[in-house]
């Protein structure tokens, strides 16, 4: 895969657009500072009398007023529903709050739904849009680094089940993504770090030179340097656009975007959703998956060690919780990539290239033993 083959970007100093080329379902990711509160960011969307903004109290306190004002130029009625904040609430009860609001306000099939927040709000709101009246349109307005580089793009939507992460969901592409870099200034440092996990991911799987760039600019990224973050968001979106364009529904290639997620989802589910942030679990999971790649003889152990070092320097955990190897294997068998009970891992086959492989349980147990705290 050439990472930017199917993505196109047009640039001005303050506003970059990355296109997701999916034919009639294609759309643009708008990246820039201050976009959220500009009415022009939402121009050209299908006319609709009513809009519903889905958000949570944390994000609403910061960004609901400017979004509401910007949307007033496009919709006669702008309704709002606030979900409880946190991964622990990425569930059916929160989903139902959105359906309640849509029905209470008499929203029809032309209602536009806006997801204002991080990946939790985006995933639940997208799933509500995918299923309300068998599908309505929605716009992603991501306000975390993780959501701007990953979750708002590509149309994966869903909720968790107590037995497994993201187990219930649908593919449903947004009409547009409006990624306002200025919102990243209010993110807690721990959340910026969690977002960096998904940025780092794109290097080993698709663009070795991008990993070098991340390595060189890690302290700027952690410090919230706007130029560094702008490049990280744009390059991440370009890589994701190229992957999604080739394999929208994850029949093959798209699975590489789950590098580190097989171990990571087991950590999240094993500890209880919300104990570790998703990005933290993915960071540690990438260290384990890189080690597995080396133990399978696919990459030089020095490259796995380099990935681990970058993850650690990003401020992410590199020691996994001691859930026990049996519990890890049990949780990982539930992963959506598993086939006939056989766990399949995203492994690095060379710097900048990944594949999905099975691995002997004994080797996986070695990896778990080597990385558990
Ligand atoms: P999150 O949505 O929980 O947001 C993190 C925290 O930051 C929350 O407390 C939120 O209220 C707060 N917040 C959001 N924006 C803020 C801002 N600008 N300033 C201050 N606080 C702000 O977490 P996340 O890391 O954004 O997303 C994680 C979720 O994304 C997980 O559920 C994961 O499974 C999902 N995800 C989905 C995809 C996908 O393709 N759909 C990809 C990656 C991750
Ligand atoms: N975050 C994984 C995917 O979008 O496929």
Short mmCIF file of C-alpha atoms and ligand atoms in Angstrom, two decimals:
data_model
loop_
_atom_site.label_atom_id
_atom_site.label_comp_id
_atom_site.label_asym_id
_atom_site.label_seq_id
_atom_site.Cartn_x
_atom_site.Cartn_y
_atom_site.Cartn_z
CA UNK A 1 0.00 0.00 0.00
CA UNK A 2 1.29 3.47 -0.79
CA UNK A 3 0.01 5.47 2.13
CA UNK A 4 -1.15 8.56 0.27
CA UNK A 5 -2.18 6.89 -2.98
CA UNK A 6 -5.89 7.34 -2.57
CA UNK A 7 -5.94 10.40 -0.39
CA UNK A 8 -5.76 13.91 -1.73
CA UNK A 9 -4.94 16.96 0.32
CA UNK A 10 -5.36 20.62 -0.50
CA UNK A 11 -3.64 23.10 1.73
CA UNK A 12 -3.79 26.68 2.88
CA UNK A 13 -1.78 27.76 5.93
CA UNK A 14 -4.77 27.55 8.28
CA UNK A 15 -7.16 25.10 6.67
CA UNK A 16 -6.22 21.75 5.14
CA UNK A 17 -8.63 19.30 3.58
CA UNK A 18 -7.97 15.57 3.34
CA UNK A 19 -10.40 13.72 1.11
CA UNK A 20 -11.64 10.19 1.82
CA UNK A 21 -12.25 8.84 -1.67
CA UNK A 22 -15.21 6.50 -1.25
CA UNK A 23 -17.16 7.38 -4.38
CA UNK A 24 -20.60 8.74 -3.51
CA UNK A 25 -19.85 8.20 0.19
CA UNK A 26 -16.60 10.16 -0.04
CA UNK A 27 -16.08 13.18 2.20
CA UNK A 28 -13.56 15.73 3.43
CA UNK A 29 -11.74 16.05 6.71
CA UNK A 30 -11.30 19.77 7.40
CA UNK A 31 -8.27 20.40 9.60
CA UNK A 32 -7.46 23.84 11.00
CA UNK A 33 -7.46 26.11 13.99
CA UNK A 34 -10.76 27.79 14.90
CA UNK A 35 -12.94 25.83 12.46
CA UNK A 36 -15.50 24.61 15.00
CA UNK A 37 -17.17 27.98 15.55
CA UNK A 38 -17.15 29.12 11.90
CA UNK A 39 -20.47 28.77 10.06
CA UNK A 40 -18.51 28.22 6.82
CA UNK A 41 -17.14 24.91 8.18
CA UNK A 42 -20.65 23.47 7.79
CA UNK A 43 -21.59 25.08 4.48
CA UNK A 44 -22.67 22.78 1.66
CA UNK A 45 -24.11 20.04 3.86
CA UNK A 46 -27.59 18.85 2.84
CA UNK A 47 -30.27 21.32 3.94
CA UNK A 48 -32.01 20.20 7.09
CA UNK A 49 -34.36 22.09 9.38
CA UNK A 50 -33.24 20.27 12.51
CA UNK A 51 -29.89 19.31 13.97
CA UNK A 52 -29.04 17.34 17.09
CA UNK A 53 -25.66 17.90 18.73
CA UNK A 54 -24.47 14.89 20.74
CA UNK A 55 -21.82 15.75 23.31
CA UNK A 56 -20.96 15.36 27.00
CA UNK A 57 -20.88 17.89 29.88
CA UNK A 58 -17.07 18.33 29.77
CA UNK A 59 -16.98 19.19 26.08
CA UNK A 60 -20.27 21.11 26.18
CA UNK A 61 -18.88 23.51 28.78
CA UNK A 62 -16.02 24.36 26.42
CA UNK A 63 -17.36 24.10 22.87
CA UNK A 64 -21.14 23.85 22.73
CA UNK A 65 -21.83 27.63 22.54
CA UNK A 66 -19.60 28.29 19.47
CA UNK A 67 -20.86 25.18 17.65
CA UNK A 68 -24.48 26.04 18.40
CA UNK A 69 -23.99 29.55 17.09
CA UNK A 70 -22.28 28.33 13.92
CA UNK A 71 -25.06 25.81 13.26
CA UNK A 72 -27.80 28.40 13.78
CA UNK A 73 -26.84 29.72 10.34
CA UNK A 74 -27.80 26.36 8.78
CA UNK A 75 -30.62 24.86 10.88
CA UNK A 76 -33.86 26.34 12.20
CA UNK A 77 -33.74 24.12 15.30
CA UNK A 78 -30.54 22.99 17.01
CA UNK A 79 -31.17 20.45 19.78
CA UNK A 80 -28.60 19.05 22.20
CA UNK A 81 -28.19 15.80 24.11
CA UNK A 82 -25.43 15.31 26.67
CA UNK A 83 -24.20 11.81 27.45
CA UNK A 84 -22.32 10.94 30.63
CA UNK A 85 -18.58 11.35 30.09
CA UNK A 86 -16.26 8.36 29.86
CA UNK A 87 -15.50 5.00 28.25
CA UNK A 88 -17.56 3.28 30.95
CA UNK A 89 -20.64 4.97 29.42
CA UNK A 90 -20.00 3.85 25.83
CA UNK A 91 -22.98 1.57 26.17
CA UNK A 92 -26.57 0.87 25.21
CA UNK A 93 -27.92 3.23 27.89
CA UNK A 94 -26.06 6.20 26.36
CA UNK A 95 -27.13 5.17 22.88
CA UNK A 96 -30.73 5.16 24.06
CA UNK A 97 -30.40 8.71 25.40
CA UNK A 98 -29.73 9.81 21.80
CA UNK A 99 -32.73 7.90 20.45
CA UNK A 100 -34.87 9.43 23.25
CA UNK A 101 -33.76 12.93 22.23
CA UNK A 102 -34.31 12.31 18.52
CA UNK A 103 -37.82 10.99 19.13
CA UNK A 104 -38.72 13.60 21.75
CA UNK A 105 -37.82 16.39 19.32
CA UNK A 106 -39.72 14.74 16.47
CA UNK A 107 -36.55 14.35 14.39
CA UNK A 108 -37.11 12.89 10.94
CA UNK A 109 -34.80 11.23 8.43
CA UNK A 110 -33.38 14.58 7.26
CA UNK A 111 -32.18 15.57 10.72
CA UNK A 112 -28.41 16.05 10.82
CA UNK A 113 -26.59 14.70 13.83
CA UNK A 114 -23.35 16.36 15.00
CA UNK A 115 -20.92 14.42 17.21
CA UNK A 116 -19.04 16.97 19.34
CA UNK A 117 -16.34 15.36 21.48
CA UNK A 118 -13.80 12.60 21.61
CA UNK A 119 -13.94 9.05 20.31
CA UNK A 120 -16.53 7.92 22.84
CA UNK A 121 -19.09 10.52 21.77
CA UNK A 122 -18.17 10.04 18.08
CA UNK A 123 -18.55 6.26 18.18
CA UNK A 124 -21.90 6.29 20.02
CA UNK A 125 -23.34 9.20 18.03
CA UNK A 126 -22.24 7.59 14.77
CA UNK A 127 -23.95 4.34 15.74
CA UNK A 128 -27.13 6.24 16.64
CA UNK A 129 -26.97 7.90 13.20
CA UNK A 130 -26.42 4.52 11.54
CA UNK A 131 -29.52 3.03 13.12
CA UNK A 132 -32.07 5.81 13.81
CA UNK A 133 -34.86 5.36 11.25
CA UNK A 134 -32.44 2.91 9.52
CA UNK A 135 -29.85 5.62 9.03
CA UNK A 136 -29.51 9.40 9.10
CA UNK A 137 -26.56 11.62 8.18
CA UNK A 138 -23.99 12.83 10.65
CA UNK A 139 -20.98 15.10 10.97
CA UNK A 140 -17.97 14.45 13.19
CA UNK A 141 -16.57 17.38 15.16
CA UNK A 142 -13.71 15.65 17.01
CA UNK A 143 -12.14 17.47 19.95
CA UNK A 144 -9.46 15.01 21.13
CA UNK A 145 -6.20 14.17 19.40
CA UNK A 146 -7.25 10.53 19.24
CA UNK A 147 -10.54 11.39 17.59
CA UNK A 148 -8.91 13.79 15.09
CA UNK A 149 -6.27 11.27 13.98
CA UNK A 150 -8.40 8.14 14.03
CA UNK A 151 -11.87 7.60 15.44
CA UNK A 152 -13.75 10.37 13.58
CA UNK A 153 -12.46 9.10 10.23
CA UNK A 154 -13.47 5.95 8.41
CA UNK A 155 -16.99 5.27 9.58
CA UNK A 156 -16.51 2.70 12.35
CA UNK A 157 -19.22 3.35 14.93
CA UNK A 158 -20.42 1.40 17.93
CA UNK A 159 -20.63 0.70 21.63
CA UNK A 160 -18.97 -1.67 24.08
CA UNK A 161 -20.55 -4.78 25.59
CA UNK A 162 -19.54 -5.83 29.12
CA UNK A 163 -17.96 -8.92 27.53
CA UNK A 164 -16.00 -7.12 24.82
CA UNK A 165 -14.84 -3.82 23.37
CA UNK A 166 -16.72 -2.28 20.40
CA UNK A 167 -18.68 -5.50 19.96
CA UNK A 168 -21.87 -3.88 18.68
CA UNK A 169 -21.71 -1.38 15.86
CA UNK A 170 -21.98 -0.50 12.21
CA UNK A 171 -19.98 1.04 9.39
CA UNK A 172 -21.51 4.44 8.72
CA UNK A 173 -19.46 7.20 7.12
CA UNK A 174 -19.91 10.80 8.27
CA UNK A 175 -20.74 13.51 5.74
CA UNK A 176 -17.80 15.60 6.91
CA UNK A 177 -15.19 15.77 9.66
CA UNK A 178 -14.37 19.18 11.15
CA UNK A 179 -11.17 18.83 13.18
CA UNK A 180 -10.46 22.08 15.01
CA UNK A 181 -6.86 21.97 16.24
CA UNK A 182 -7.54 24.79 18.73
CA UNK A 183 -9.66 22.40 20.82
CA UNK A 184 -6.54 20.36 21.61
CA UNK A 185 -5.28 23.22 23.81
CA UNK A 186 -7.80 22.33 26.55
CA UNK A 187 -7.08 18.59 26.55
CA UNK A 188 -5.53 17.11 29.68
CA UNK A 189 -1.89 16.06 29.08
CA UNK A 190 -2.85 12.43 29.73
CA UNK A 191 -5.39 12.64 26.88
CA UNK A 192 -2.83 14.16 24.50
CA UNK A 193 -0.50 11.28 25.35
CA UNK A 194 -3.28 8.74 24.74
CA UNK A 195 -3.90 10.29 21.31
CA UNK A 196 -0.21 10.00 20.48
CA UNK A 197 -0.55 6.21 20.63
CA UNK A 198 -2.78 6.24 17.55
CA UNK A 199 -0.41 8.70 15.82
CA UNK A 200 2.63 6.49 16.52
CA UNK A 201 0.68 3.49 15.18
CA UNK A 202 0.69 4.86 11.62
CA UNK A 203 4.50 4.81 11.41
CA UNK A 204 5.26 1.10 11.84
CA UNK A 205 2.20 -0.01 9.83
CA UNK A 206 2.35 2.38 6.86
CA UNK A 207 5.06 5.03 6.81
CA UNK A 208 8.51 4.41 8.29
CA UNK A 209 9.54 8.02 7.62
CA UNK A 210 6.55 9.26 9.65
CA UNK A 211 7.83 7.26 12.65
CA UNK A 212 11.19 9.04 12.26
CA UNK A 213 9.35 12.39 12.19
CA UNK A 214 7.34 11.47 15.32
CA UNK A 215 10.55 10.39 17.05
CA UNK A 216 12.14 13.76 16.24
CA UNK A 217 9.11 15.88 17.23
CA UNK A 218 7.83 13.90 20.22
CA UNK A 219 8.55 16.61 22.79
CA UNK A 220 6.86 19.26 20.60
CA UNK A 221 3.82 17.01 20.20
CA UNK A 222 3.63 16.39 23.95
CA UNK A 223 3.96 20.12 24.60
CA UNK A 224 1.02 20.90 22.30
CA UNK A 225 3.03 22.65 19.56
CA UNK A 226 0.32 23.57 17.03
CA UNK A 227 2.45 23.15 13.91
CA UNK A 228 3.61 19.71 15.02
CA UNK A 229 0.07 18.66 15.93
CA UNK A 230 -1.26 19.97 12.60
CA UNK A 231 1.23 17.81 10.68
CA UNK A 232 0.51 14.78 12.90
CA UNK A 233 -3.26 15.09 12.34
CA UNK A 234 -2.91 15.64 8.58
CA UNK A 235 -0.45 12.79 7.96
CA UNK A 236 -2.45 10.40 10.17
CA UNK A 237 -5.64 11.26 8.28
CA UNK A 238 -3.92 10.82 4.91
CA UNK A 239 -2.71 7.36 5.88
CA UNK A 240 -6.07 6.36 7.29
CA UNK A 241 -7.82 7.73 4.18
CA UNK A 242 -5.66 5.58 1.93
CA UNK A 243 -6.31 2.43 3.98
CA UNK A 244 -10.07 3.03 4.28
CA UNK A 245 -10.32 3.82 0.55
CA UNK A 246 -8.82 0.42 -0.25
CA UNK A 247 -10.83 -1.56 2.30
CA UNK A 248 -13.76 0.33 3.78
CA UNK A 249 -15.36 -2.67 5.53
CA UNK A 250 -12.20 -4.36 6.79
CA UNK A 251 -12.20 -7.42 4.62
CA UNK A 252 -8.40 -7.34 4.65
CA UNK A 253 -6.02 -4.38 4.68
CA UNK A 254 -7.97 -2.18 7.12
CA UNK A 255 -7.18 -4.59 9.95
CA UNK A 256 -3.63 -3.16 10.06
CA UNK A 257 -5.14 -0.08 11.72
CA UNK A 258 -5.65 -2.34 14.71
CA UNK A 259 -1.91 -2.68 15.42
CA UNK A 260 -1.62 -3.05 19.20
CA UNK A 261 -5.38 -3.30 19.63
CA UNK A 262 -5.66 -7.07 20.19
CA UNK A 263 -3.54 -6.85 23.35
CA UNK A 264 -4.92 -3.35 24.04
CA UNK A 265 -8.60 -4.29 23.94
CA UNK A 266 -7.85 -7.22 26.29
CA UNK A 267 -6.26 -4.76 28.73
CA UNK A 268 -9.27 -2.42 28.54
CA UNK A 269 -11.87 -5.16 28.96
CA UNK A 270 -9.81 -7.08 31.53
CA UNK A 271 -9.36 -4.05 33.80
CA UNK A 272 -12.92 -2.73 33.20
CA UNK A 273 -13.59 -0.03 30.60
CA UNK A 274 -12.14 3.32 31.61
CA UNK A 275 -9.45 2.08 34.03
CA UNK A 276 -6.82 2.65 31.34
CA UNK A 277 -7.50 5.09 28.52
CA UNK A 278 -7.96 3.46 25.13
CA UNK A 279 -4.77 5.09 23.81
CA UNK A 280 -2.79 3.90 26.83
CA UNK A 281 -3.91 0.33 26.24
CA UNK A 282 -3.08 0.62 22.52
CA UNK A 283 0.37 2.03 23.35
CA UNK A 284 1.23 -0.91 25.58
CA UNK A 285 -0.43 -3.27 23.09
CA UNK A 286 1.84 -1.98 20.30
CA UNK A 287 4.91 -2.76 22.41
CA UNK A 288 3.60 -6.33 22.85
CA UNK A 289 2.62 -6.72 19.18
CA UNK A 290 6.02 -5.42 18.05
CA UNK A 291 7.72 -7.91 20.35
CA UNK A 292 5.50 -10.68 18.94
CA UNK A 293 6.53 -9.62 15.41
CA UNK A 294 10.19 -9.96 16.41
CA UNK A 295 9.62 -13.34 18.10
CA UNK A 296 7.93 -14.55 14.90
CA UNK A 297 11.14 -13.60 13.08
CA UNK A 298 9.44 -10.92 11.00
CA UNK A 299 11.41 -7.87 12.19
CA UNK A 300 14.73 -7.19 13.83
CA UNK A 301 14.29 -7.10 17.64
CA UNK A 302 16.02 -3.70 17.50
CA UNK A 303 13.04 -2.29 15.56
CA UNK A 304 10.63 -3.66 18.19
CA UNK A 305 12.79 -2.07 20.87
CA UNK A 306 12.70 1.25 18.99
CA UNK A 307 8.89 1.18 18.88
CA UNK A 308 8.83 0.43 22.62
CA UNK A 309 11.21 3.30 23.30
CA UNK A 310 9.06 5.79 21.34
CA UNK A 311 5.91 4.59 23.11
CA UNK A 312 7.63 5.05 26.46
CA UNK A 313 8.99 8.50 25.55
CA UNK A 314 5.47 9.51 24.52
CA UNK A 315 4.52 8.93 28.17
CA UNK A 316 2.48 5.79 27.50
CA UNK A 317 2.60 2.68 29.69
CA UNK A 318 4.85 -0.12 28.44
CA UNK A 319 4.16 -2.59 31.24
CA UNK A 320 0.89 -4.48 30.90
CA UNK A 321 -1.40 -5.26 33.84
CA UNK A 322 -0.95 -8.75 35.28
CA UNK A 323 -4.30 -10.24 34.27
CA UNK A 324 -2.78 -13.69 33.82
CA UNK A 325 -1.96 -15.27 30.46
CA UNK A 326 -5.14 -17.41 30.46
CA UNK A 327 -7.33 -14.33 30.91
CA UNK A 328 -5.46 -12.45 28.15
CA UNK A 329 -5.97 -15.38 25.77
CA UNK A 330 -9.65 -15.69 26.73
CA UNK A 331 -10.26 -11.97 26.12
CA UNK A 332 -8.26 -11.92 22.88
CA UNK A 333 -10.24 -14.84 21.46
CA UNK A 334 -13.24 -12.47 21.52
CA UNK A 335 -11.39 -10.03 19.24
CA UNK A 336 -13.23 -9.33 15.98
CA UNK A 337 -10.23 -10.52 13.96
CA UNK A 338 -10.38 -13.99 15.53
CA UNK A 339 -11.46 -16.81 13.24
CA UNK A 340 -12.75 -20.16 14.56
CA UNK A 341 -11.34 -19.36 17.99
CA UNK A 342 -7.87 -18.64 16.59
CA UNK A 343 -6.52 -15.23 17.62
CA UNK A 344 -5.05 -13.15 14.78
CA UNK A 345 -2.60 -10.33 15.44
CA UNK A 346 -1.50 -7.32 13.46
CA UNK A 347 2.25 -7.77 13.12
CA UNK A 348 4.95 -5.62 11.58
CA UNK A 349 6.60 -7.37 8.64
CA UNK A 350 9.11 -4.60 7.89
CA UNK A 351 9.34 -0.95 8.96
CA UNK A 352 6.25 0.73 7.50
CA UNK A 353 4.43 -2.46 6.56
CA UNK A 354 2.02 -4.70 8.51
CA UNK A 355 0.00 -7.89 8.07
CA UNK A 356 -2.41 -10.05 10.05
CA UNK A 357 -1.01 -13.36 11.31
CA UNK A 358 -1.85 -16.17 13.68
CA UNK A 359 0.71 -16.94 16.38
CA UNK A 360 1.25 -20.04 18.52
CA UNK A 361 -0.27 -19.64 22.01
CA UNK A 362 3.10 -20.49 23.57
CA UNK A 363 4.74 -17.51 21.85
CA UNK A 364 1.88 -15.22 22.88
CA UNK A 365 2.28 -16.44 26.47
CA UNK A 366 6.01 -15.56 26.26
CA UNK A 367 5.11 -12.04 25.12
CA UNK A 368 2.60 -11.63 27.96
CA UNK A 369 5.12 -12.91 30.51
CA UNK A 370 7.79 -10.55 29.20
CA UNK A 371 5.60 -7.44 29.38
CA UNK A 372 3.36 -7.86 32.42
CA UNK A 373 4.20 -5.70 35.41
P1 LIG B 1 -12.94 10.26 25.07
O1 LIG B 1 -13.94 10.43 24.02
O2 LIG B 1 -13.35 9.58 26.33
O3 LIG B 1 -12.33 11.69 25.42
C1 LIG B 1 -11.34 11.77 26.41
C2 LIG B 1 -11.71 12.80 27.51
O4 LIG B 1 -11.43 14.09 27.03
C3 LIG B 1 -13.16 12.79 27.90
O5 LIG B 1 -13.26 13.00 29.29
C4 LIG B 1 -13.74 13.99 27.16
O6 LIG B 1 -14.87 14.54 27.77
C5 LIG B 1 -12.58 14.94 27.20
N1 LIG B 1 -12.49 15.92 26.14
C6 LIG B 1 -12.81 15.76 24.84
N2 LIG B 1 -12.42 16.83 24.13
C7 LIG B 1 -11.85 17.69 25.00
C8 LIG B 1 -11.23 18.94 24.86
N3 LIG B 1 -11.05 19.51 23.67
N4 LIG B 1 -10.78 19.57 25.98
C9 LIG B 1 -10.90 18.97 27.18
N5 LIG B 1 -11.43 17.76 27.38
C10 LIG B 1 -11.90 17.13 26.28
O7 LIG B 1 -11.67 9.45 24.54
P2 LIG B 1 -10.91 9.44 23.12
O8 LIG B 1 -9.52 9.07 23.45
O9 LIG B 1 -11.17 10.64 22.35
O10 LIG B 1 -11.62 8.23 22.34
C11 LIG B 1 -11.49 6.90 22.79
C12 LIG B 1 -12.58 6.08 22.15
O11 LIG B 1 -12.41 6.11 20.73
C13 LIG B 1 -12.56 4.63 22.55
O12 LIG B 1 -13.86 4.22 22.89
C14 LIG B 1 -12.11 3.90 21.31
O13 LIG B 1 -12.62 2.60 21.22
C15 LIG B 1 -12.63 4.79 20.22
N6 LIG B 1 -11.93 4.65 18.94
C16 LIG B 1 -12.69 4.47 17.83
C17 LIG B 1 -12.09 4.37 16.59
C18 LIG B 1 -12.93 4.26 15.36
O14 LIG B 1 -12.37 4.02 14.28
N7 LIG B 1 -14.22 4.45 15.44
C19 LIG B 1 -10.70 4.46 16.48
C20 LIG B 1 -9.95 4.64 17.63
C21 LIG B 1 -10.58 4.74 18.87
N1 LIG B 2 -9.30 2.39 14.27
C1 LIG B 2 -9.36 1.26 13.42
C2 LIG B 2 -10.15 1.47 12.18
O1 LIG B 2 -10.70 2.52 11.96
O2 LIG B 2 -10.26 0.58 11.38
#
